[in-house]
Amino acid sequence: MKISELSDRSGVAVASIKFYLREGLLPAGALSSPTQASYDESHVRRLRLVRALIDVGDLSVAATRTVLAAIDDTSLPIDWAFGIAQQAISTSITTTDAAAEPSVGAALLDTVLTQRGWRISDDNPGRAMAERVLDTYERLGLGHLVSTLPAYVRAAEIVAEADLAAVAQSTERADMVETVVVGTVLGDALFAGVRRVAQERASDIAFPSPEGEC
Amino acid sequence: MKISELSDRSGVAVASIKFYLREGLLPAGALSSPTQASYDESHVRRLRLVRALIDVGDLSVAATRTVLAAIDDTSLPIDWAFGIAQQAISTSITTTDAAAEPSVGAALLDTVLTQRGWRISDDNPGRAMAERVLDTYERLGLGHLVSTLPAYVRAAEIVAEADLAAVAQSTERADMVETVVVGTVLGDALFAGVRRVAQERASDIAFPSPEGEC
């Protein structure tokens, strides 16, 4: 199909498609004449994925390129795909102010992980994110928010098990890796969404409206 | 104290403090002379909060202003503070492409919430976030990722209960509202962090390394 049809099929503007081609997020089409390229179903599918990662997952172009490369690298072990997807979506959050001083948050997180018997690598990008939030709670004098950590870890265990179970439903390697990447990137937004729903319910229970009020 | 001391105490550059004053994120100091303002402990504390919301919570200046106003409005019912914090951190995610067509994701979410007996308002900002991700899973042909939703909802319930329990540990209204706002904003990052940690563990169990390898 021509680029105009690819645009119609995917709902992505021609100018955006050209941008993604230039940025290496979309493979070039086959040349059907010296001035015209032809695209196929794989381009429609890849375009949808690119838009999902950028629009819904809020990834940068560079991070999108990294996770697409992971999907396309058929020699990559499946379990590495988690790490690559995690790194790609975590860099924007764990910025450069990693403190050299020993962190209260790091000690708190280690205590909870040790209690659960988890052995987690030091360079897991989630560590720095969690430690930074815990440090901030302490610095703000809101240490009681630290007491939520064990519940967050228990909840994360439930989510991670569901993530892995979804991956296991795929039989082909390409499907598995795409599931890992998309689920890791978009799962943050899904959880953030249902957390707001669950907060409304928990708040309704804790602070019930007077009768007659809606 | 002078602005230079406020800068030393808070670790925030003088130029940034002046920016926050101009943007209404920090109340003006008391004038100690026609050209010099004096700041106190409340400014140190507020500055730390502003930095936490902007740097760790990734809020915009406008969203920060909204949640600070919620903290400062002593007539605001506590349970409304959740809604205001949620709206402030959700607008950047739920952008304008809310589809007019009936959404697959909306039906899926409704089914799960009905099963749990939850009655959630239609304008809860988490609804749109979750529906958008579910729609994207379907559109990408990764419908098996939708099967993670009940686990995400269960996990969110655990997190929301811990959030409310932390709020209940405060006795003063100002503390409670600050706990709600900071916990809502930074809790997303805390969960995203521990989710990555839990994924590493779940992946280690699902794909164990061959013996002898690290």
Coordinates of C-alpha atoms in Angstrom, one line a residue:
Chain A
M1 CA 0.0 0.0 0.0
K2 CA 1.0 3.6 -0.5
I3 CA 1.9 5.9 2.4
S4 CA -1.5 7.6 2.1
E5 CA -3.3 4.2 2.6
L6 CA -1.0 3.4 5.5
S7 CA -2.1 6.7 7.0
D8 CA -5.8 5.9 6.5
R9 CA -5.4 2.3 7.9
S10 CA -3.4 3.4 11.0
G11 CA -5.0 6.8 11.7
V12 CA -1.6 8.3 11.8
A13 CA -0.9 11.5 9.7
V14 CA 1.5 11.1 6.7
A15 CA 3.8 13.7 8.2
S16 CA 4.1 11.7 11.4
I17 CA 4.7 8.5 9.5
K18 CA 7.6 10.3 7.6
F19 CA 8.9 11.5 11.0
Y20 CA 8.9 7.9 12.4
L21 CA 10.6 6.6 9.2
R22 CA 13.3 9.3 9.6
E23 CA 13.7 8.5 13.3
G24 CA 14.1 4.7 12.7
L25 CA 10.9 3.8 14.5
L26 CA 9.3 2.4 11.4
P27 CA 11.2 0.3 8.8
A28 CA 11.4 1.7 5.3
G29 CA 8.9 0.4 2.8
A30 CA 9.9 -1.7 -0.3
L31 CA 10.6 0.6 -3.3
S32 CA 7.9 0.1 -5.9
S33 CA 9.4 2.8 -8.1
P34 CA 12.4 5.1 -7.7
T35 CA 10.2 7.6 -5.9
Q36 CA 7.5 5.5 -4.3
A37 CA 7.7 3.0 -1.4
S38 CA 5.2 0.3 -0.6
Y39 CA 4.1 -0.7 2.9
D40 CA 2.4 -3.8 4.2
E41 CA 0.5 -5.1 7.3
S42 CA 3.7 -5.2 9.4
H43 CA 3.9 -1.4 9.0
V44 CA 0.3 -0.9 10.1
R45 CA 1.0 -3.0 13.2
R46 CA 4.3 -1.3 14.0
L47 CA 2.7 2.1 13.6
R48 CA 0.0 1.2 16.2
L49 CA 2.7 0.0 18.6
V50 CA 4.7 3.2 18.1
R51 CA 1.7 5.3 18.9
A52 CA 0.8 3.2 21.9
L53 CA 4.3 3.6 23.4
I54 CA 4.5 7.3 22.7
D55 CA 0.9 8.5 23.3
V56 CA -0.3 6.1 26.0
G57 CA 3.0 5.0 27.5
D58 CA 4.4 8.6 27.3
L59 CA 7.8 7.3 26.0
S60 CA 10.3 9.6 24.3
V61 CA 11.3 8.8 20.7
A62 CA 14.7 7.6 22.0
A63 CA 13.1 5.2 24.6
T64 CA 10.7 4.0 21.9
R65 CA 13.6 3.2 19.6
T66 CA 15.3 1.2 22.4
V67 CA 12.2 -1.0 23.2
L68 CA 11.5 -1.6 19.5
A69 CA 15.1 -2.8 19.1
A70 CA 14.5 -5.2 22.0
I71 CA 11.3 -6.5 20.2
D72 CA 13.2 -6.9 16.9
D73 CA 16.3 -8.6 18.4
T74 CA 15.3 -12.3 18.1
S75 CA 18.5 -13.3 19.9
L76 CA 17.5 -11.5 23.1
P77 CA 16.5 -13.8 26.0
I78 CA 12.8 -13.2 27.0
D79 CA 13.7 -12.3 30.6
W80 CA 16.1 -9.6 29.4
A81 CA 13.2 -7.9 27.6
F82 CA 11.7 -6.9 31.1
G83 CA 15.0 -5.2 32.0
I84 CA 15.2 -3.3 28.7
A85 CA 11.6 -2.1 28.9
Q86 CA 12.1 -1.1 32.6
Q87 CA 15.3 0.9 31.8
A88 CA 13.6 2.6 28.9
I89 CA 10.7 3.8 31.0
S90 CA 12.6 4.6 34.2
T91 CA 15.4 6.9 33.0
S92 CA 13.1 9.9 32.7
I93 CA 12.0 9.4 36.3
T94 CA 15.3 8.6 38.0
T95 CA 17.1 11.8 37.1
T96 CA 20.6 12.7 38.0
D97 CA 20.3 13.7 41.6
A98 CA 21.2 10.3 42.9
A99 CA 22.7 11.2 46.3
A100 CA 26.1 10.0 47.2
E101 CA 25.2 10.0 50.9
P102 CA 23.6 6.8 52.3
S103 CA 19.9 7.0 51.8
V104 CA 17.2 6.4 54.4
G105 CA 14.9 5.1 51.6
A106 CA 17.5 2.5 50.5
A107 CA 17.7 1.1 54.0
L108 CA 13.9 1.0 54.3
L109 CA 13.5 -0.7 51.0
D110 CA 16.2 -3.3 51.8
T111 CA 14.5 -4.1 55.1
V112 CA 11.2 -4.8 53.5
L113 CA 12.7 -6.8 50.6
T114 CA 14.8 -8.9 53.1
Q115 CA 11.7 -9.6 55.1
R116 CA 10.1 -11.0 52.0
G117 CA 13.2 -13.0 51.1
W118 CA 13.7 -11.2 47.8
R119 CA 17.1 -10.9 46.2
I120 CA 17.0 -8.0 43.8
S121 CA 20.0 -6.7 41.8
D122 CA 21.4 -3.3 42.9
D123 CA 20.9 -1.8 39.4
N124 CA 17.2 -2.6 39.2
P125 CA 15.8 0.8 38.1
G126 CA 12.8 0.5 40.4
R127 CA 15.1 0.6 43.4
A128 CA 16.2 4.2 42.7
M129 CA 12.6 5.3 42.0
A130 CA 11.2 3.8 45.2
E131 CA 14.1 5.0 47.4
R132 CA 13.8 8.5 46.1
V133 CA 10.1 8.7 47.0
L134 CA 10.8 7.2 50.5
D135 CA 13.6 9.7 51.0
T136 CA 11.2 12.5 50.0
Y137 CA 8.5 11.3 52.5
E138 CA 11.1 11.5 55.3
R139 CA 12.5 14.9 54.2
L140 CA 8.9 16.3 54.2
G141 CA 8.3 15.1 57.7
L142 CA 5.7 12.7 56.4
G143 CA 7.4 9.6 57.7
H144 CA 4.0 7.9 58.3
L145 CA 3.7 7.6 54.5
V146 CA 6.7 5.2 54.7
S147 CA 4.4 2.8 56.5
T148 CA 2.6 2.2 53.2
L149 CA 5.6 0.5 51.7
P150 CA 4.9 -3.2 52.7
A151 CA 1.4 -2.9 51.2
Y152 CA 2.8 -1.4 48.0
V153 CA 5.3 -4.3 47.8
R154 CA 2.5 -6.9 48.4
A155 CA 0.4 -5.2 45.7
A156 CA 3.3 -5.0 43.3
E157 CA 3.8 -8.8 43.7
I158 CA 0.2 -9.4 42.6
V159 CA 0.7 -7.1 39.6
A160 CA 4.0 -8.7 38.6
E161 CA 2.5 -12.2 38.8
A162 CA -0.3 -11.1 36.6
D163 CA 2.2 -9.6 34.1
L164 CA 4.1 -12.8 33.9
A165 CA 1.0 -14.9 33.5
A166 CA -0.1 -12.7 30.6
V167 CA 3.3 -13.3 29.0
A168 CA 3.0 -17.0 29.4
Q169 CA -0.3 -16.9 27.4
S170 CA 1.8 -16.2 24.2
T171 CA 3.4 -19.1 22.4
E172 CA 5.5 -17.3 19.9
R173 CA 8.6 -15.4 21.0
A174 CA 7.8 -12.2 19.1
D175 CA 4.4 -12.1 20.9
M176 CA 6.0 -12.7 24.3
V177 CA 8.5 -9.9 23.9
E178 CA 5.8 -7.5 22.7
T179 CA 3.6 -8.5 25.6
V180 CA 6.5 -7.9 28.0
V181 CA 7.3 -4.5 26.6
V182 CA 3.8 -3.2 26.1
G183 CA 2.7 -4.6 29.5
T184 CA 5.6 -3.1 31.3
V185 CA 5.2 0.4 29.7
L186 CA 1.4 0.7 29.7
G187 CA 0.9 -1.3 33.0
D188 CA 2.1 1.8 35.0
A189 CA -0.7 3.9 33.5
L190 CA -3.2 1.1 34.0
F191 CA -2.3 0.8 37.7
A192 CA -2.3 4.5 38.2
G193 CA -5.8 4.6 36.8
V194 CA -7.2 1.8 38.9
R195 CA -5.5 3.2 41.9
R196 CA -7.5 6.4 41.5
V197 CA -10.7 4.3 41.2
A198 CA -9.7 2.3 44.4
Q199 CA -8.9 5.6 46.3
E200 CA -12.4 6.9 45.6
R201 CA -13.9 3.7 47.0
A202 CA -11.6 3.6 50.0
S203 CA -12.3 7.3 50.7
D204 CA -16.1 6.7 50.4
I205 CA -15.7 4.0 53.1
A206 CA -13.5 6.1 55.3
F207 CA -15.5 9.3 54.9
P208 CA -19.1 8.3 54.2
S209 CA -21.4 11.0 52.8
P210 CA -24.2 12.1 55.1
E211 CA -27.5 10.3 54.2
G212 CA -29.5 12.1 51.5
E213 CA -26.4 13.6 50.0
C214 CA -24.9 12.3 46.7
Chain B
M1 CA 15.9 34.7 57.5
K2 CA 17.1 36.3 54.2
I3 CA 16.5 34.6 50.8
S4 CA 20.2 33.5 50.8
E5 CA 19.7 31.6 54.0
L6 CA 16.4 30.2 52.8
S7 CA 18.3 28.9 49.8
D8 CA 21.0 27.3 52.0
R9 CA 18.4 25.7 54.4
S10 CA 16.3 24.3 51.6
G11 CA 19.0 23.5 49.0
V12 CA 17.0 25.4 46.4
A13 CA 18.8 28.0 44.3
V14 CA 17.9 31.7 44.9
A15 CA 16.8 32.0 41.2
S16 CA 14.4 29.1 41.6
I17 CA 13.0 30.6 44.9
K18 CA 12.4 33.8 43.0
F19 CA 10.6 31.9 40.3
Y20 CA 8.4 30.1 42.8
L21 CA 7.5 33.4 44.5
R22 CA 6.6 34.9 41.1
E23 CA 4.5 31.8 40.2
G24 CA 2.6 31.9 43.5
L25 CA 4.0 28.5 44.7
L26 CA 5.7 30.2 47.7
P27 CA 4.1 32.9 49.8
A28 CA 5.9 36.3 49.9
G29 CA 8.1 36.9 52.9
A30 CA 7.5 39.7 55.4
L31 CA 9.1 43.0 54.3
S32 CA 11.9 43.7 56.8
S33 CA 12.9 46.8 54.8
P34 CA 11.6 48.4 51.6
T35 CA 13.9 46.2 49.5
Q36 CA 14.3 43.1 51.7
A37 CA 11.9 40.3 52.6
S38 CA 12.3 37.9 55.6
Y39 CA 11.4 34.2 55.5
D40 CA 10.6 31.7 58.2
E41 CA 10.4 28.0 58.8
S42 CA 7.0 27.7 57.0
H43 CA 8.9 28.8 53.8
V44 CA 11.5 26.1 54.2
R45 CA 8.8 23.5 54.6
R46 CA 6.8 24.8 51.7
L47 CA 9.9 24.9 49.4
R48 CA 10.6 21.2 50.2
L49 CA 7.0 20.4 49.3
V50 CA 7.2 22.3 46.1
R51 CA 10.4 20.5 45.0
A52 CA 9.0 17.1 46.0
L53 CA 5.8 17.7 43.9
I54 CA 7.8 19.1 40.9
D55 CA 10.9 16.9 40.9
V56 CA 9.7 13.6 42.4
G57 CA 6.0 13.8 41.5
D58 CA 6.8 15.3 38.1
L59 CA 3.9 17.9 38.4
S60 CA 3.7 21.0 36.3
V61 CA 3.9 24.4 37.9
A62 CA 0.1 24.8 37.3
A63 CA -0.7 21.4 38.8
T64 CA 1.5 22.2 41.8
R65 CA -0.3 25.5 42.3
T66 CA -3.7 23.6 42.3
V67 CA -2.6 21.0 44.9
L68 CA -1.0 23.7 47.1
A69 CA -4.2 25.6 47.0
A70 CA -6.0 22.5 48.2
I71 CA -3.6 22.1 51.1
D72 CA -4.1 25.8 52.1
D73 CA -7.9 25.8 51.8
T74 CA -8.9 25.0 55.4
S75 CA -12.5 24.8 54.5
L76 CA -12.0 21.9 52.0
P77 CA -13.4 18.6 53.2
I78 CA -10.6 16.0 53.6
D79 CA -12.2 13.6 51.2
W80 CA -12.2 16.2 48.5
A81 CA -8.5 16.6 48.7
F82 CA -8.1 13.1 47.1
G83 CA -10.1 14.2 44.2
I84 CA -8.2 17.5 43.7
A85 CA -4.8 15.7 44.0
Q86 CA -6.0 13.1 41.5
Q87 CA -7.3 15.6 39.0
A88 CA -4.0 17.5 39.2
I89 CA -1.8 14.5 38.4
S90 CA -4.1 12.9 35.9
T91 CA -4.8 15.7 33.4
S92 CA -1.4 15.3 31.8
I93 CA -2.0 11.6 31.2
T94 CA -5.7 11.7 30.0
T95 CA -5.2 13.9 27.0
T96 CA -7.8 15.1 24.6
D97 CA -8.3 12.0 22.4
A98 CA -11.3 10.8 24.5
A99 CA -13.2 8.8 21.9
A100 CA -16.8 9.6 21.3
E101 CA -17.4 6.0 20.3
P102 CA -18.3 3.4 23.0
S103 CA -15.0 2.0 24.4
V104 CA -14.1 -1.7 24.8
G105 CA -12.0 -0.6 27.8
A106 CA -14.9 1.1 29.5
A107 CA -17.0 -2.0 29.2
L108 CA -14.2 -4.2 30.6
L109 CA -13.5 -1.9 33.5
D110 CA -17.3 -1.6 34.3
T111 CA -17.5 -5.4 34.4
V112 CA -14.7 -5.8 36.8
L113 CA -15.9 -3.0 39.1
T114 CA -19.4 -4.4 39.1
Q115 CA -18.1 -7.8 40.1
R116 CA -16.4 -6.2 43.1
G117 CA -19.5 -4.2 43.9
W118 CA -17.8 -0.8 43.6
R119 CA -19.8 2.2 42.7
I120 CA -17.4 4.7 41.2
S121 CA -18.3 8.2 39.8
D122 CA -18.2 8.5 36.0
D123 CA -15.8 11.5 36.2
N124 CA -13.2 9.7 38.3
P125 CA -9.9 10.5 36.4
G126 CA -8.6 7.0 36.8
R127 CA -11.4 5.6 34.7
A128 CA -10.3 7.3 31.6
M129 CA -6.6 6.4 32.2
A130 CA -7.4 2.7 32.7
E131 CA -9.9 2.6 29.8
R132 CA -7.4 4.1 27.4
V133 CA -4.8 1.5 28.3
L134 CA -7.3 -1.4 27.9
D135 CA -8.4 0.0 24.6
T136 CA -4.8 0.1 23.5
Y137 CA -4.1 -3.5 24.5
E138 CA -7.1 -4.5 22.3
R139 CA -6.1 -2.3 19.4
L140 CA -2.6 -3.9 19.4
G141 CA -4.0 -7.4 19.3
L142 CA -2.6 -8.0 22.8
G143 CA -6.0 -8.8 24.4
H144 CA -4.4 -11.3 26.8
L145 CA -2.9 -8.3 28.6
V146 CA -6.5 -7.3 29.5
S147 CA -6.6 -10.5 31.6
T148 CA -4.3 -8.7 34.1
L149 CA -7.1 -6.2 35.0
P150 CA -8.6 -8.0 38.0
A151 CA -5.2 -8.5 39.6
Y152 CA -4.5 -4.8 39.1
V153 CA -7.8 -3.8 40.7
R154 CA -7.1 -6.1 43.7
A155 CA -3.6 -4.7 44.1
A156 CA -4.9 -1.1 43.8
E157 CA -7.4 -1.9 46.6
I158 CA -4.4 -2.9 48.9
V159 CA -2.6 0.3 48.0
A160 CA -5.6 2.5 48.5
E161 CA -6.3 1.0 51.9
A162 CA -2.7 1.7 52.9
D163 CA -3.0 5.2 51.6
L164 CA -6.1 5.8 53.8
A165 CA -4.5 4.2 56.8
A166 CA -1.5 6.6 56.5
V167 CA -3.9 9.6 56.4
A168 CA -5.7 8.3 59.5
Q169 CA -2.3 8.5 61.4
S170 CA -2.4 12.3 61.2
T171 CA -4.5 14.1 63.8
E172 CA -4.3 17.6 62.5
R173 CA -6.2 18.6 59.4
A174 CA -3.3 20.3 57.7
D175 CA -1.2 17.1 58.1
M176 CA -4.0 15.0 56.8
V177 CA -4.4 17.0 53.6
E178 CA -0.7 17.2 53.0
T179 CA -0.5 13.4 53.5
V180 CA -3.3 12.9 51.0
V181 CA -1.8 15.2 48.4
V182 CA 1.8 13.9 48.7
G183 CA 0.8 10.3 49.0
T184 CA -1.4 10.5 46.0
V185 CA 1.2 12.3 43.8
L186 CA 4.3 10.4 44.9
G187 CA 2.6 7.1 45.5
D188 CA 2.4 6.5 41.7
A189 CA 6.2 6.7 41.5
L190 CA 6.6 4.5 44.6
F191 CA 4.4 1.8 43.1
A192 CA 6.1 2.1 39.7
G193 CA 9.4 1.5 41.5
V194 CA 8.4 -1.5 43.6
R195 CA 6.6 -2.9 40.5
R196 CA 10.0 -3.1 38.7
V197 CA 11.5 -4.8 41.7
A198 CA 8.7 -7.3 41.8
Q199 CA 8.9 -7.9 38.1
E200 CA 12.6 -8.8 38.5
R201 CA 11.7 -11.4 41.2
A202 CA 8.7 -12.8 39.2
S203 CA 10.9 -13.0 36.1
D204 CA 13.6 -14.8 38.1
I205 CA 11.1 -17.4 39.2
A206 CA 9.5 -17.8 35.7
F207 CA 12.9 -17.9 33.9
P208 CA 15.5 -19.2 36.4
S209 CA 19.1 -18.7 35.4
P210 CA 21.0 -21.9 34.6
E211 CA 23.1 -23.0 37.6
G212 CA 26.5 -21.4 37.8
E213 CA 25.3 -18.3 36.0
C214 CA 24.7 -15.1 37.9

